[in-house]
mmCIF file of C-alpha atoms and ligand atoms in Angstrom:
data_model
loop_
_atom_site.group_PDB
_atom_site.id
_atom_site.type_symbol
_atom_site.label_atom_id
_atom_site.label_comp_id
_atom_site.label_asym_id
_atom_site.label_seq_id
_atom_site.Cartn_x
_atom_site.Cartn_y
_atom_site.Cartn_z
ATOM 1 C CA MET A 17 0.059 -0.028 -0.057
ATOM 2 C CA ARG A 18 1.069 3.618 -0.430
ATOM 3 C CA LEU A 19 3.247 5.089 2.456
ATOM 4 C CA ASP A 20 0.966 8.076 2.876
ATOM 5 C CA LYS A 21 -2.097 5.848 3.113
ATOM 6 C CA MET A 22 -0.531 3.650 5.661
ATOM 7 C CA ILE A 23 0.659 6.436 7.966
ATOM 8 C CA SER A 24 -2.639 8.410 7.602
ATOM 9 C CA GLU A 25 -4.730 5.275 8.446
ATOM 10 C CA CYS A 26 -2.642 4.863 11.643
ATOM 11 C CA GLY A 27 -3.899 8.403 12.711
ATOM 12 C CA ILE A 28 -0.532 9.812 12.919
ATOM 13 C CA ALA A 29 -0.606 12.382 10.156
ATOM 14 C CA SER A 30 -2.663 13.606 7.186
ATOM 15 C CA ARG A 31 -1.538 12.574 3.651
ATOM 16 C CA SER A 32 -0.298 16.085 3.078
ATOM 17 C CA GLU A 33 1.713 16.143 6.137
ATOM 18 C CA VAL A 34 3.265 12.802 5.093
ATOM 19 C CA ALA A 35 4.195 14.185 1.799
ATOM 20 C CA LYS A 36 5.967 17.295 3.373
ATOM 21 C CA ALA A 37 7.706 15.125 5.895
ATOM 22 C CA ALA A 38 8.947 12.783 3.055
ATOM 23 C CA ARG A 39 10.349 15.715 1.068
ATOM 24 C CA ALA A 40 12.112 16.844 4.234
ATOM 25 C CA GLY A 41 13.769 13.429 4.528
ATOM 26 C CA LYS A 42 11.925 12.804 7.924
ATOM 27 C CA ILE A 43 10.493 9.316 6.854
ATOM 28 C CA THR A 44 12.398 6.040 6.790
ATOM 29 C CA VAL A 45 11.443 2.721 5.413
ATOM 30 C CA ASP A 46 13.630 0.065 6.721
ATOM 31 C CA GLY A 47 16.191 2.588 7.760
ATOM 32 C CA ALA A 48 16.540 4.286 4.483
ATOM 33 C CA PRO A 49 14.964 7.766 3.956
ATOM 34 C CA VAL A 50 12.256 7.918 1.328
ATOM 35 C CA ARG A 51 11.393 11.216 -0.411
ATOM 36 C CA HIS A 52 8.120 10.337 -2.027
ATOM 37 C CA ALA A 53 4.868 9.652 -0.104
ATOM 38 C CA ASP A 54 3.477 7.566 -2.833
ATOM 39 C CA VAL A 55 6.034 4.633 -2.573
ATOM 40 C CA LYS A 56 4.678 1.304 -1.972
ATOM 41 C CA VAL A 57 5.329 -0.218 1.454
ATOM 42 C CA ASP A 58 4.241 -3.556 3.021
ATOM 43 C CA PRO A 59 2.976 -2.520 6.435
ATOM 44 C CA GLU A 60 3.061 -6.127 7.721
ATOM 45 C CA CYS A 61 6.760 -6.624 7.321
ATOM 46 C CA GLN A 62 8.487 -3.214 6.654
ATOM 47 C CA THR A 63 9.530 -0.795 9.408
ATOM 48 C CA VAL A 64 8.306 2.822 8.838
ATOM 49 C CA VAL A 65 9.546 5.540 11.032
ATOM 50 C CA TYR A 66 7.747 8.974 10.810
ATOM 51 C CA CYS A 67 9.674 12.043 12.122
ATOM 52 C CA GLY A 68 11.616 9.712 14.504
ATOM 53 C CA THR A 69 8.504 7.835 15.863
ATOM 54 C CA PRO A 70 7.986 4.225 14.640
ATOM 55 C CA VAL A 71 4.654 3.758 12.938
ATOM 56 C CA VAL A 72 2.834 0.829 14.390
ATOM 57 C CA TRP A 73 0.560 -0.618 11.773
ATOM 58 C CA ARG A 74 -3.032 -1.340 12.820
ATOM 59 C CA ARG A 75 -5.608 -1.708 10.139
ATOM 60 C CA PHE A 76 -8.636 -1.907 12.495
ATOM 61 C CA VAL A 77 -9.275 -0.278 16.054
ATOM 62 C CA TRP A 78 -12.316 -1.076 18.242
ATOM 63 C CA LEU A 79 -13.389 1.286 21.156
ATOM 64 C CA MET A 80 -15.864 1.032 23.912
ATOM 65 C CA LEU A 81 -17.333 4.387 24.829
ATOM 66 C CA ASN A 82 -19.662 5.087 27.893
ATOM 67 C CA LYS A 83 -21.948 7.432 25.864
ATOM 68 C CA PRO A 84 -23.087 10.420 27.815
ATOM 69 C CA ASP A 85 -26.555 12.187 27.420
ATOM 70 C CA GLY A 86 -26.931 14.596 24.448
ATOM 71 C CA TYR A 87 -24.548 13.094 21.946
ATOM 72 C CA ILE A 88 -25.570 12.124 18.469
ATOM 73 C CA SER A 89 -24.531 8.634 17.232
ATOM 74 C CA ALA A 90 -22.697 10.086 14.083
ATOM 75 C CA THR A 91 -19.206 11.232 13.041
ATOM 76 C CA GLU A 92 -20.224 14.577 11.825
ATOM 77 C CA ASP A 93 -23.114 17.158 11.424
ATOM 78 C CA GLY A 94 -24.837 16.757 14.669
ATOM 79 C CA ARG A 95 -26.934 19.819 13.617
ATOM 80 C CA GLY A 96 -25.731 21.796 16.493
ATOM 81 C CA ASP A 97 -25.438 18.759 18.984
ATOM 82 C CA PRO A 98 -22.062 17.193 19.780
ATOM 83 C CA VAL A 99 -21.386 13.800 17.955
ATOM 84 C CA VAL A 100 -19.804 10.762 19.816
ATOM 85 C CA THR A 101 -16.571 10.992 17.917
ATOM 86 C CA ASP A 102 -16.140 14.441 19.458
ATOM 87 C CA LEU A 103 -15.229 12.465 22.667
ATOM 88 C CA LEU A 104 -12.274 10.699 21.037
ATOM 89 C CA PRO A 105 -8.723 11.850 20.426
ATOM 90 C CA ALA A 106 -8.206 13.011 16.686
ATOM 91 C CA GLU A 107 -5.962 10.109 16.113
ATOM 92 C CA TYR A 108 -9.014 7.827 16.140
ATOM 93 C CA ARG A 109 -11.049 10.231 13.967
ATOM 94 C CA LYS A 110 -8.254 10.234 11.339
ATOM 95 C CA MET A 111 -8.413 6.396 11.327
ATOM 96 C CA GLY A 112 -12.047 6.717 10.234
ATOM 97 C CA VAL A 113 -13.779 5.403 13.375
ATOM 98 C CA PHE A 114 -17.551 5.446 13.304
ATOM 99 C CA PRO A 115 -20.262 4.183 15.769
ATOM 100 C CA CYS A 116 -21.095 0.409 15.351
ATOM 101 C CA GLY A 117 -24.979 0.833 15.709
ATOM 102 C CA ARG A 118 -26.880 3.826 16.902
ATOM 103 C CA LEU A 119 -28.005 4.985 20.388
ATOM 104 C CA ASP A 120 -30.665 7.731 20.562
ATOM 105 C CA LYS A 121 -29.354 11.270 21.661
ATOM 106 C CA HIS A 122 -30.644 10.643 25.345
ATOM 107 C CA THR A 123 -29.588 6.981 25.465
ATOM 108 C CA LEU A 124 -26.471 6.387 27.630
ATOM 109 C CA GLY A 125 -23.938 3.521 27.930
ATOM 110 C CA LEU A 126 -22.188 1.074 25.980
ATOM 111 C CA MET A 127 -21.274 2.091 22.378
ATOM 112 C CA LEU A 128 -18.719 0.464 20.336
ATOM 113 C CA LEU A 129 -16.893 2.473 17.653
ATOM 114 C CA THR A 130 -14.631 1.104 14.980
ATOM 115 C CA ASN A 131 -13.124 1.473 11.378
ATOM 116 C CA ASP A 132 -13.904 -2.145 10.656
ATOM 117 C CA GLY A 133 -16.829 -1.847 8.519
ATOM 118 C CA THR A 134 -17.119 -5.688 7.559
ATOM 119 C CA LEU A 135 -17.349 -6.769 11.192
ATOM 120 C CA SER A 136 -19.506 -4.030 12.258
ATOM 121 C CA HIS A 137 -21.934 -4.750 9.368
ATOM 122 C CA ARG A 138 -21.950 -8.485 10.486
ATOM 123 C CA LEU A 139 -22.716 -7.546 14.052
ATOM 124 C CA LEU A 140 -25.528 -5.337 13.052
ATOM 125 C CA ALA A 141 -27.011 -7.770 10.574
ATOM 126 C CA PRO A 142 -30.419 -8.951 11.626
ATOM 127 C CA LYS A 143 -29.346 -12.621 10.952
ATOM 128 C CA SER A 144 -26.525 -12.383 13.517
ATOM 129 C CA HIS A 145 -29.107 -12.006 16.396
ATOM 130 C CA VAL A 146 -26.669 -10.206 18.554
ATOM 131 C CA THR A 147 -28.296 -9.557 21.876
ATOM 132 C CA LYS A 148 -28.197 -6.026 23.360
ATOM 133 C CA SER A 149 -29.429 -5.338 26.910
ATOM 134 C CA TYR A 150 -30.543 -2.106 28.223
ATOM 135 C CA GLY A 151 -31.435 -0.793 31.707
ATOM 136 C CA PHE A 152 -34.444 1.220 31.660
ATOM 137 C CA ARG A 153 -36.920 3.349 33.694
ATOM 138 C CA VAL A 154 -40.383 4.103 32.436
ATOM 139 C CA LYS A 155 -42.960 6.775 33.595
ATOM 140 C CA PHE A 156 -45.910 4.353 34.691
ATOM 141 C CA PRO A 157 -45.704 0.971 36.431
ATOM 142 C CA LEU A 158 -45.488 -2.087 34.116
ATOM 143 C CA SER A 159 -47.810 -4.882 34.796
ATOM 144 C CA GLN A 160 -47.210 -8.521 34.169
ATOM 145 C CA GLU A 161 -49.475 -8.288 31.142
ATOM 146 C CA ASP A 162 -47.331 -5.531 29.704
ATOM 147 C CA VAL A 163 -44.001 -7.573 30.348
ATOM 148 C CA ALA A 164 -45.703 -10.611 28.618
ATOM 149 C CA SER A 165 -46.631 -8.469 25.729
ATOM 150 C CA LEU A 166 -43.325 -6.983 25.380
ATOM 151 C CA GLU A 167 -41.649 -10.388 25.581
ATOM 152 C CA ALA A 168 -43.862 -11.793 22.966
ATOM 153 C CA GLY A 169 -43.508 -9.047 20.520
ATOM 154 C CA VAL A 170 -45.399 -5.693 20.040
ATOM 155 C CA ASP A 171 -46.375 -3.603 16.923
ATOM 156 C CA ILE A 172 -44.139 -0.599 16.636
ATOM 157 C CA GLY A 173 -45.656 1.086 13.592
ATOM 158 C CA GLY A 174 -46.256 -1.871 11.272
ATOM 159 C CA TYR A 175 -43.471 -4.097 12.548
ATOM 160 C CA VAL A 176 -43.878 -6.751 15.180
ATOM 161 C CA THR A 177 -40.780 -6.923 17.354
ATOM 162 C CA LYS A 178 -39.065 -10.441 17.991
ATOM 163 C CA PRO A 179 -39.414 -12.221 21.218
ATOM 164 C CA CYS A 180 -37.248 -10.552 23.870
ATOM 165 C CA GLN A 181 -36.588 -10.715 27.697
ATOM 166 C CA VAL A 182 -37.836 -8.338 30.296
ATOM 167 C CA THR A 183 -36.677 -8.463 33.895
ATOM 168 C CA LEU A 184 -38.249 -5.987 36.317
ATOM 169 C CA THR A 185 -36.283 -4.797 39.186
ATOM 170 C CA ASP A 186 -39.002 -2.430 40.322
ATOM 171 C CA GLU A 187 -42.423 -1.751 38.904
ATOM 172 C CA LYS A 188 -40.944 1.066 36.656
ATOM 173 C CA GLU A 189 -37.480 -0.246 36.284
ATOM 174 C CA GLY A 190 -35.788 -3.208 34.629
ATOM 175 C CA ILE A 191 -33.542 -4.654 32.101
ATOM 176 C CA ILE A 192 -34.728 -5.435 28.442
ATOM 177 C CA ALA A 193 -32.701 -7.788 26.265
ATOM 178 C CA ILE A 194 -33.429 -7.478 22.504
ATOM 179 C CA THR A 195 -31.774 -9.229 19.481
ATOM 180 C CA GLU A 196 -32.554 -6.783 16.832
ATOM 181 C CA GLY A 197 -31.983 -2.932 16.528
ATOM 182 C CA LYS A 198 -34.915 -1.102 14.976
ATOM 183 C CA TYR A 199 -34.908 2.678 15.125
ATOM 184 C CA HIS A 200 -36.085 3.835 18.587
ATOM 185 C CA GLN A 201 -37.003 0.304 19.137
ATOM 186 C CA ILE A 202 -37.392 0.267 22.976
ATOM 187 C CA LYS A 203 -38.892 3.638 23.170
ATOM 188 C CA LEU A 204 -41.511 2.468 20.668
ATOM 189 C CA MET A 205 -41.974 -0.951 22.308
ATOM 190 C CA MET A 206 -42.790 0.924 25.683
ATOM 191 C CA GLU A 207 -45.121 3.195 23.798
ATOM 192 C CA ALA A 208 -46.839 0.091 22.456
ATOM 193 C CA VAL A 209 -47.836 -0.697 26.087
ATOM 194 C CA HIS A 210 -48.889 2.814 26.658
ATOM 195 C CA ASN A 211 -45.815 3.831 28.560
ATOM 196 C CA GLN A 212 -42.896 6.017 28.209
ATOM 197 C CA ILE A 213 -39.099 5.607 28.538
ATOM 198 C CA VAL A 214 -37.700 8.161 30.974
ATOM 199 C CA PHE A 215 -34.138 6.578 31.170
ATOM 200 C CA LEU A 216 -32.354 4.197 28.860
ATOM 201 C CA GLU A 217 -28.696 2.910 29.235
ATOM 202 C CA ARG A 218 -27.269 0.149 27.065
ATOM 203 C CA LEU A 219 -25.378 -2.460 29.398
ATOM 204 C CA THR A 220 -24.240 -5.165 26.955
ATOM 205 C CA PHE A 221 -23.534 -5.704 23.239
ATOM 206 C CA GLY A 222 -23.298 -9.370 22.330
ATOM 207 C CA PRO A 223 -20.502 -10.760 24.562
ATOM 208 C CA LEU A 224 -19.344 -7.458 25.951
ATOM 209 C CA SER A 225 -20.551 -5.561 29.045
ATOM 210 C CA LEU A 226 -20.118 -1.971 29.806
ATOM 211 C CA ASP A 227 -16.906 -1.487 31.533
ATOM 212 C CA PRO A 228 -17.665 -0.158 35.064
ATOM 213 C CA ALA A 229 -14.256 1.606 35.100
ATOM 214 C CA LEU A 230 -15.557 3.968 32.362
ATOM 215 C CA ALA A 231 -17.252 7.156 33.431
ATOM 216 C CA ARG A 232 -19.713 8.698 31.162
ATOM 217 C CA GLY A 233 -17.854 10.105 28.160
ATOM 218 C CA GLU A 234 -14.868 7.915 28.714
ATOM 219 C CA TRP A 235 -13.663 5.332 26.302
ATOM 220 C CA ARG A 236 -10.976 2.606 26.011
ATOM 221 C CA GLU A 237 -9.717 0.343 23.201
ATOM 222 C CA LEU A 238 -11.003 -3.313 23.336
ATOM 223 C CA THR A 239 -8.637 -5.882 24.042
ATOM 224 C CA GLU A 240 -7.585 -8.507 21.568
ATOM 225 C CA ALA A 241 -9.813 -11.083 23.558
ATOM 226 C CA GLU A 242 -12.793 -8.735 23.281
ATOM 227 C CA ILE A 243 -12.192 -8.329 19.514
ATOM 228 C CA LEU A 244 -12.008 -12.103 19.171
ATOM 229 C CA GLN A 245 -15.272 -12.565 21.050
ATOM 230 C CA LEU A 246 -16.954 -9.876 18.902
ATOM 231 C CA THR A 247 -15.700 -11.734 15.733
ATOM 232 C CA GLU A 248 -17.189 -14.983 17.006
ATOM 233 C CA ALA A 249 -20.559 -13.123 17.629
ATOM 234 C CA GLY A 250 -20.275 -11.805 14.150
ATOM 235 C CA ARG A 251 -20.064 -15.313 12.662
ATOM 236 C CA SER A 252 -23.362 -16.736 14.083
HETATM 237 N N1 URA B 318 -33.764 1.607 21.560
HETATM 238 C C1 URA B 318 -34.285 2.916 21.610
HETATM 239 O O1 URA B 318 -35.341 3.175 21.688
HETATM 240 N N2 URA B 318 -33.280 3.806 21.839
HETATM 241 C C2 URA B 318 -31.948 3.476 21.810
HETATM 242 O O2 URA B 318 -31.028 4.293 21.809
HETATM 243 C C3 URA B 318 -31.628 2.135 21.699
HETATM 244 C C4 URA B 318 -32.625 1.223 21.599
#
């Protein structure tokens, strides 16, 4: 691949910065300075040093964010509202990281971000049946009949939701686990039983749980083991 593509995909510098650094003799490939940003390199086996810093090649990155209130699940154009990628260092934005699935503006909790479009697509595909669980609070008490309706599937504007699991921890609070991800799904499911979401927080996504060490707005990279677990979940 091209040297400028490799370095910019690692989030270290833009392509134009790479071109400038190359002209100034500040980039080496296997110890030899290169003067042109368009030379071909093999990131798997060649050593690239940019302005004295070795470039560690990573094609894909996965992050877990504890989404705070008020952020839009997008990479740009929140129409006046902040977007989730505003919470990340520029390095990740330059790597092309985007949210793997959406959470509503006022939904909190576990959000995954990545630049791995293929695995992200697999995890979100309906046939993968990846379970997502959410802690919720509603405005009015939920009856056992409401819970049974939600679990069996309710009509949310012409679509009947798939069976899911609802565990109440209080008459207005609980955890709901769904295997699909329709737009505003839980909000609309609660409306279908004449109720209203007042608090919603994603707790799990497939095999991963929200890291309790992350405060709202904080993020961390997934470990290799967690990425492997996600890869497995995307296979099913
Ligand atoms: N369901 C919703 O209604 N909102 C979310 O953010 C996620 C699931």
